[in-house]
Amino acid sequence: MFIKTFLSLALGLCSLVAQVEASIKIQGSTTVGPIVVKAAEVLKSNKAIDIIVDTFGGSAAGLSSLASGTAQFGMISKEISEGDKAKYSDTHFTTHLIGSDAVALVVSKKLYDQGVKSLSLSQARDIYEKKVTNWKEVGGPDQKIIFLNKEPGRGTWEVFAKAIYGKVGKAPTVSHLEVGSNEEAKSKVISTPGALTQLSVAWAEKDSRVKALGLSVDGKLIQPDEEHIRAKEYPMARNLYLVSSKPLNEDQKALLDFLYSNAGQNIVEDYGYLRVSKNTN
Amino acid sequence: MAISGLARIQTKHAFAFFAGHRPQASLTRLIALIILGSVIFLSLGAFIFLVWKSGTVLWQEGLSFFLEANWHFRGNSYGAKALFLGSIITAFLALMICAPFSLFGAWALQNLRSEKIRFSIEALVTLMASVPSVVCGLLGILLLRPFLLQIFSPFGMETGDGLLTASLLLSIMILPTLFSLQLESFSKISKKYREQAFCLGLSRTKFFWSVVFPFGLPAILSSFALGLGRAAGETVAVFLVIGRLDNKLPSEGGWIDYLLNAGQSMTTKLGGPEIFISHQSPTHESALLLLALCLILMSVGTSTILLKFSKGKP
């Protein structure tokens, strides 16, 4: 009886280990997340490859789990900085570009209709530093500005900080209300009067209750649309990456090949992001 | 208390078990010893790890870790006063909101004549305990947040997220714990004394305050201790409705503003993404681990004090 139980337990454990071995764990950005989840579904049904996708902690978690070996791919929605490379000096990161996107400053539709249609970079800076605290100071209604800051470690925040301050490290230490995933940021902007947040353009365009603001740079108003993002004129444009740190096995290569293929790039476009390049395949 | 009595009996048996020389039990004994050893090793090891790691931030910040509210990891300063205050305030407020409801609710239920209704209400409240905390958090976002915002926006509530929202949500979450413990103790007491008391001509109110409350006090206090522990340790639900605003103190805009608007507690700080960023920044990592250590000590401390207190009464 005892031996039987032991054997079945051991067998169960073995199969569990085998399953974990066979699957691909991917962690990181919620912006890249939906693309990879969709790709995982397709690969699961076509090639029986198991892929687990986790977006807790954002891009920073993607890099750290890659460095600690708990994930085989990281999803990153920003450039890997010198600071990141210094932090994980033992790990060699290989980036695989799968699409591009931009970060927009986003308000609710109501606020947009009340006259908040664009901000200049310096206005955005003043709001972030709490020097401007009411919408009427930047052309909106008389309402307090509630800045919902993306939590630390999110690629979206780093792209924002880089655009406004030139360097992530130069961003001042201010405390704001924090939001985590894109979904949370979006729903809080909708439900909070006077709210402003940083959000992926693709996520903002999918929902009519939120609006992406234009950004004026040196007096020139630039909308976060495809043309300006592709030309990198829009200051908060960014690339979306899968990152690996070790040589790839067959399954992992299959995932990348799929994402580069026409079908994979169509998924990227379906979610509102931009293809790697118009000429791909 | 019943629990400690049980523990004593078990310890006695355990020692007899290890002292006895029954050869047929040697394998079981070995396994038991290994498990016991690994439990002790793991819990002590985790504790020592936390103490050892938290030295770094104490060396840099000293007492200002506890006395200042300037948690800016990008500026390499770690003052966790606002986090401590946030945890203490939300937990106690939750208990204060929940206590009267559970106390009088349990008493009222105890007095219900219909066995059927009593049973179904009891079952319903017990079921409430099994609602996962993340679901509570989501309900908090969808229902509690807009509702409170509507009521309290004239008083200066800005987003609906905040310490009050978190406390209210917590008070709902700890209700089953308090309720079932109190109900159990009331049912024991009333069986014994109810008829005698009514024979003496005591009114229900008099009976409650002069018999049920003093006799049930140990159980009530231990239910408070458990509820407080749950409230202080709860992460996910609070994380979703507290707003996660660092370094907010009541001295900034008064207590009303403090309670109505966003803040941060120890668990929500630890539940956030900072541990991923702290990689290889020893001070940041150490600050988070010291916070974890304080959380353990705080919840163990309150539980011990209140349980001890509850034991001393008749």
mmCIF file of N, CA, C and O in Angstrom, chain B residues 148-178:
data_model
loop_
_atom_site.group_PDB
_atom_site.id
_atom_site.type_symbol
_atom_site.label_atom_id
_atom_site.label_comp_id
_atom_site.label_asym_id
_atom_site.label_seq_id
_atom_site.Cartn_x
_atom_site.Cartn_y
_atom_site.Cartn_z
ATOM 1 N N LEU B 148 -18.452 54.981 -2.574
ATOM 2 C CA LEU B 148 -17.828 55.867 -1.588
ATOM 3 C C LEU B 148 -17.474 57.215 -2.196
ATOM 4 O O LEU B 148 -17.595 58.257 -1.553
ATOM 5 N N LEU B 149 -17.041 57.176 -3.466
ATOM 6 C CA LEU B 149 -16.673 58.423 -4.126
ATOM 7 C C LEU B 149 -17.880 59.355 -4.199
ATOM 8 O O LEU B 149 -17.776 60.563 -3.985
ATOM 9 N N GLN B 150 -19.042 58.754 -4.486
ATOM 10 C CA GLN B 150 -20.263 59.540 -4.578
ATOM 11 C C GLN B 150 -20.599 60.191 -3.229
ATOM 12 O O GLN B 150 -20.945 61.367 -3.160
ATOM 13 N N ILE B 151 -20.461 59.390 -2.161
ATOM 14 C CA ILE B 151 -20.824 59.898 -0.844
ATOM 15 C C ILE B 151 -19.825 60.922 -0.334
ATOM 16 O O ILE B 151 -20.179 61.979 0.177
ATOM 17 N N PHE B 152 -18.532 60.603 -0.479
ATOM 18 C CA PHE B 152 -17.517 61.389 0.222
ATOM 19 C C PHE B 152 -16.840 62.453 -0.624
ATOM 20 O O PHE B 152 -15.992 63.177 -0.125
ATOM 21 N N SER B 153 -17.202 62.565 -1.911
ATOM 22 C CA SER B 153 -16.512 63.589 -2.704
ATOM 23 C C SER B 153 -16.740 65.009 -2.180
ATOM 24 O O SER B 153 -15.841 65.841 -2.297
ATOM 25 N N PRO B 154 -17.902 65.343 -1.566
ATOM 26 C CA PRO B 154 -18.015 66.677 -0.974
ATOM 27 C C PRO B 154 -17.045 66.904 0.194
ATOM 28 O O PRO B 154 -16.742 68.034 0.543
ATOM 29 N N PHE B 155 -16.570 65.791 0.800
ATOM 30 C CA PHE B 155 -15.661 65.929 1.931
ATOM 31 C C PHE B 155 -14.196 65.874 1.513
ATOM 32 O O PHE B 155 -13.310 65.818 2.350
ATOM 33 N N GLY B 156 -13.958 65.821 0.215
ATOM 34 C CA GLY B 156 -12.576 65.875 -0.248
ATOM 35 C C GLY B 156 -12.026 64.559 -0.761
ATOM 36 O O GLY B 156 -10.828 64.420 -0.966
ATOM 37 N N MET B 157 -12.887 63.569 -0.987
ATOM 38 C CA MET B 157 -12.389 62.329 -1.579
ATOM 39 C C MET B 157 -12.175 62.561 -3.064
ATOM 40 O O MET B 157 -13.021 63.127 -3.742
ATOM 41 N N GLU B 158 -10.997 62.136 -3.568
ATOM 42 C CA GLU B 158 -10.661 62.490 -4.947
ATOM 43 C C GLU B 158 -10.833 61.348 -5.932
ATOM 44 O O GLU B 158 -11.262 61.548 -7.054
ATOM 45 N N THR B 159 -10.469 60.149 -5.545
ATOM 46 C CA THR B 159 -10.477 59.062 -6.525
ATOM 47 C C THR B 159 -11.320 57.868 -6.104
ATOM 48 O O THR B 159 -11.587 56.993 -6.913
ATOM 49 N N GLY B 160 -11.717 57.794 -4.868
ATOM 50 C CA GLY B 160 -12.416 56.593 -4.415
ATOM 51 C C GLY B 160 -11.460 55.567 -3.845
ATOM 52 O O GLY B 160 -11.854 54.705 -3.077
ATOM 53 N N ASP B 161 -10.179 55.642 -4.235
ATOM 54 C CA ASP B 161 -9.178 54.783 -3.622
ATOM 55 C C ASP B 161 -8.703 55.434 -2.343
ATOM 56 O O ASP B 161 -8.546 56.640 -2.286
ATOM 57 N N GLY B 162 -8.450 54.638 -1.343
ATOM 58 C CA GLY B 162 -7.902 55.237 -0.144
ATOM 59 C C GLY B 162 -7.985 54.336 1.058
ATOM 60 O O GLY B 162 -8.440 53.192 0.972
ATOM 61 N N LEU B 163 -7.549 54.875 2.190
ATOM 62 C CA LEU B 163 -7.489 54.068 3.404
ATOM 63 C C LEU B 163 -8.876 53.674 3.875
ATOM 64 O O LEU B 163 -9.089 52.558 4.335
ATOM 65 N N LEU B 164 -9.840 54.580 3.755
ATOM 66 C CA LEU B 164 -11.198 54.266 4.208
ATOM 67 C C LEU B 164 -11.789 53.135 3.365
ATOM 68 O O LEU B 164 -12.378 52.195 3.899
ATOM 69 N N THR B 165 -11.617 53.229 2.056
ATOM 70 C CA THR B 165 -12.117 52.178 1.174
ATOM 71 C C THR B 165 -11.491 50.837 1.542
ATOM 72 O O THR B 165 -12.171 49.817 1.638
ATOM 73 N N ALA B 166 -10.162 50.869 1.749
ATOM 74 C CA ALA B 166 -9.461 49.641 2.109
ATOM 75 C C ALA B 166 -9.990 49.091 3.434
ATOM 76 O O ALA B 166 -10.237 47.889 3.565
ATOM 77 N N SER B 167 -10.201 49.978 4.418
ATOM 78 C CA SER B 167 -10.670 49.522 5.731
ATOM 79 C C SER B 167 -12.059 48.911 5.629
ATOM 80 O O SER B 167 -12.329 47.872 6.237
ATOM 81 N N LEU B 168 -12.925 49.549 4.872
ATOM 82 C CA LEU B 168 -14.282 49.016 4.723
ATOM 83 C C LEU B 168 -14.265 47.635 4.079
ATOM 84 O O LEU B 168 -14.945 46.717 4.516
ATOM 85 N N LEU B 169 -13.441 47.513 3.041
ATOM 86 C CA LEU B 169 -13.323 46.231 2.363
ATOM 87 C C LEU B 169 -12.791 45.175 3.325
ATOM 88 O O LEU B 169 -13.306 44.052 3.398
ATOM 89 N N LEU B 170 -11.766 45.559 4.099
ATOM 90 C CA LEU B 170 -11.189 44.625 5.066
ATOM 91 C C LEU B 170 -12.210 44.230 6.121
ATOM 92 O O LEU B 170 -12.267 43.078 6.547
ATOM 93 N N SER B 171 -13.026 45.197 6.543
ATOM 94 C CA SER B 171 -13.990 44.890 7.596
ATOM 95 C C SER B 171 -14.988 43.844 7.100
ATOM 96 O O SER B 171 -15.417 42.982 7.852
ATOM 97 N N ILE B 172 -15.325 43.902 5.821
ATOM 98 C CA ILE B 172 -16.208 42.873 5.272
ATOM 99 C C ILE B 172 -15.489 41.526 5.217
ATOM 100 O O ILE B 172 -16.056 40.482 5.509
ATOM 101 N N MET B 173 -14.196 41.592 4.899
ATOM 102 C CA MET B 173 -13.451 40.347 4.758
ATOM 103 C C MET B 173 -13.191 39.651 6.085
ATOM 104 O O MET B 173 -13.076 38.428 6.135
ATOM 105 N N ILE B 174 -13.038 40.430 7.179
ATOM 106 C CA ILE B 174 -12.757 39.764 8.459
ATOM 107 C C ILE B 174 -14.035 39.446 9.213
ATOM 108 O O ILE B 174 -14.002 38.795 10.245
ATOM 109 N N LEU B 175 -15.179 39.875 8.695
ATOM 110 C CA LEU B 175 -16.445 39.624 9.378
ATOM 111 C C LEU B 175 -16.689 38.132 9.678
ATOM 112 O O LEU B 175 -17.014 37.789 10.819
ATOM 113 N N PRO B 176 -16.516 37.234 8.715
ATOM 114 C CA PRO B 176 -16.788 35.824 9.010
ATOM 115 C C PRO B 176 -15.936 35.268 10.146
ATOM 116 O O PRO B 176 -16.421 34.508 10.974
ATOM 117 N N THR B 177 -14.658 35.678 10.185
ATOM 118 C CA THR B 177 -13.767 35.207 11.249
ATOM 119 C C THR B 177 -14.314 35.599 12.612
ATOM 120 O O THR B 177 -14.449 34.772 13.515
ATOM 121 N N LEU B 178 -14.626 36.881 12.771
ATOM 122 C CA LEU B 178 -15.124 37.371 14.053
ATOM 123 C C LEU B 178 -16.471 36.738 14.373
ATOM 124 O O LEU B 178 -16.705 36.251 15.479
#
